mmCIF file of C-alpha atoms in Angstrom:
data_model
loop_
_atom_site.group_PDB
_atom_site.id
_atom_site.type_symbol
_atom_site.label_atom_id
_atom_site.label_comp_id
_atom_site.label_asym_id
_atom_site.label_seq_id
_atom_site.Cartn_x
_atom_site.Cartn_y
_atom_site.Cartn_z
ATOM 1 C CA UNK O 1 -19.512 -2.314 -27.658
ATOM 2 C CA UNK O 2 -17.967 0.633 -29.482
ATOM 3 C CA UNK O 3 -14.568 -0.060 -27.948
ATOM 4 C CA UNK O 4 -14.774 -3.691 -29.052
ATOM 5 C CA UNK O 5 -15.676 -2.753 -32.637
ATOM 6 C CA UNK O 6 -12.892 -0.176 -32.741
ATOM 7 C CA UNK O 7 -10.345 -2.581 -31.309
ATOM 8 C CA UNK O 8 -11.159 -5.479 -33.633
ATOM 9 C CA UNK O 9 -12.222 -3.707 -36.827
ATOM 10 C CA UNK O 10 -10.245 -0.457 -36.716
ATOM 11 C CA UNK O 11 -7.673 -1.871 -39.119
ATOM 12 C CA UNK O 12 -10.456 -2.762 -41.562
ATOM 13 C CA UNK O 13 -11.830 0.783 -41.478
ATOM 14 C CA UNK O 14 -8.410 2.282 -42.181
ATOM 15 C CA UNK O 15 -7.764 -0.241 -44.959
ATOM 16 C CA UNK O 16 -11.172 0.361 -46.550
ATOM 17 C CA UNK O 17 -10.807 4.159 -46.443
ATOM 18 C CA UNK O 18 -7.341 3.927 -48.004
ATOM 19 C CA UNK O 19 -8.560 1.553 -50.730
ATOM 20 C CA UNK O 20 -11.475 3.836 -51.615
ATOM 21 C CA UNK O 21 -9.167 6.870 -51.757
ATOM 22 C CA UNK O 22 -6.689 5.069 -54.024
ATOM 23 C CA UNK O 23 -9.523 3.840 -56.269
ATOM 24 C CA UNK O 24 -11.026 7.319 -56.632
ATOM 25 C CA UNK O 25 -7.619 8.850 -57.381
ATOM 26 C CA UNK O 26 -7.025 6.129 -59.982
ATOM 27 C CA UNK O 27 -10.367 6.891 -61.624
ATOM 28 C CA UNK O 28 -9.489 10.579 -61.695
ATOM 29 C CA UNK O 29 -6.160 10.140 -63.471
ATOM 30 C CA UNK O 30 -7.116 7.242 -65.755
ATOM 31 C CA UNK O 31 -8.993 7.453 -69.034
ATOM 32 C CA UNK O 32 -12.250 7.322 -67.070
ATOM 33 C CA UNK O 33 -11.467 10.684 -65.503
ATOM 34 C CA UNK O 34 -12.288 12.471 -68.759
ATOM 35 C CA UNK O 35 -15.801 11.063 -69.116
ATOM 36 C CA UNK O 36 -18.315 13.886 -69.140
ATOM 37 C CA UNK O 37 -21.487 13.372 -67.154
ATOM 38 C CA UNK O 38 -24.308 14.752 -69.251
ATOM 39 C CA UNK O 39 -24.684 15.635 -72.925
ATOM 40 C CA UNK O 40 -21.571 16.132 -75.044
ATOM 41 C CA UNK O 41 -22.239 19.834 -75.533
ATOM 42 C CA UNK O 42 -22.755 20.603 -71.821
ATOM 43 C CA UNK O 43 -20.345 22.735 -69.822
ATOM 44 C CA UNK O 44 -19.966 23.042 -66.049
ATOM 45 C CA UNK O 45 -22.352 25.494 -64.441
ATOM 46 C CA UNK O 46 -19.734 26.597 -61.881
ATOM 47 C CA UNK O 47 -15.990 27.131 -62.145
ATOM 48 C CA UNK O 48 -13.504 25.131 -60.088
ATOM 49 C CA UNK O 49 -12.973 28.124 -57.792
ATOM 50 C CA UNK O 50 -16.729 28.432 -57.255
ATOM 51 C CA UNK O 51 -16.977 24.719 -56.394
ATOM 52 C CA UNK O 52 -14.090 25.017 -53.920
ATOM 53 C CA UNK O 53 -15.713 28.084 -52.369
ATOM 54 C CA UNK O 54 -19.053 26.300 -51.985
ATOM 55 C CA UNK O 55 -17.382 23.265 -50.389
ATOM 56 C CA UNK O 56 -15.501 25.524 -47.963
ATOM 57 C CA UNK O 57 -18.652 27.446 -47.047
ATOM 58 C CA UNK O 58 -20.614 24.223 -46.541
ATOM 59 C CA UNK O 59 -17.891 22.863 -44.257
ATOM 60 C CA UNK O 60 -17.792 26.043 -42.190
ATOM 61 C CA UNK O 61 -21.599 26.130 -42.011
ATOM 62 C CA UNK O 62 -21.707 22.541 -40.800
ATOM 63 C CA UNK O 63 -19.132 23.298 -38.109
ATOM 64 C CA UNK O 64 -21.038 26.374 -36.955
ATOM 65 C CA UNK O 65 -24.283 24.400 -36.685
ATOM 66 C CA UNK O 66 -22.601 21.513 -34.848
ATOM 67 C CA UNK O 67 -20.429 23.480 -32.430
ATOM 68 C CA UNK O 68 -23.176 25.973 -31.581
ATOM 69 C CA UNK O 69 -24.822 23.095 -29.692
ATOM 70 C CA UNK O 70 -21.882 20.924 -28.675
ATOM 71 C CA UNK O 71 -19.461 23.545 -27.367
ATOM 72 C CA UNK O 72 -21.699 24.948 -24.603
ATOM 73 C CA UNK O 73 -22.529 21.396 -23.537
ATOM 74 C CA UNK O 74 -18.865 20.390 -23.438
ATOM 75 C CA UNK O 75 -17.970 23.548 -21.490
ATOM 76 C CA UNK O 76 -20.728 22.744 -19.008
ATOM 77 C CA UNK O 77 -19.552 19.147 -18.562
ATOM 78 C CA UNK O 78 -15.851 20.059 -18.175
ATOM 79 C CA UNK O 79 -15.440 23.688 -17.097
ATOM 80 C CA UNK O 80 -12.042 25.266 -17.734
#
């Protein structure tokens, strides 16, 4: 079933992901990219560097949680 969906709708997935990426980039560089979410006097709680650091740490944490379970199982199923 998964192979059938991938074979017949893989192009749609790639097209949809590309369209969403282009749309989000357009929103970021258009006049809508300067709209502030929240009151006019509000300022960001975190700097851009802090946001990037939190995203990096969250990505690493997710990988550690995932691979701590998957890697031993994959090594067991296909030993080196």
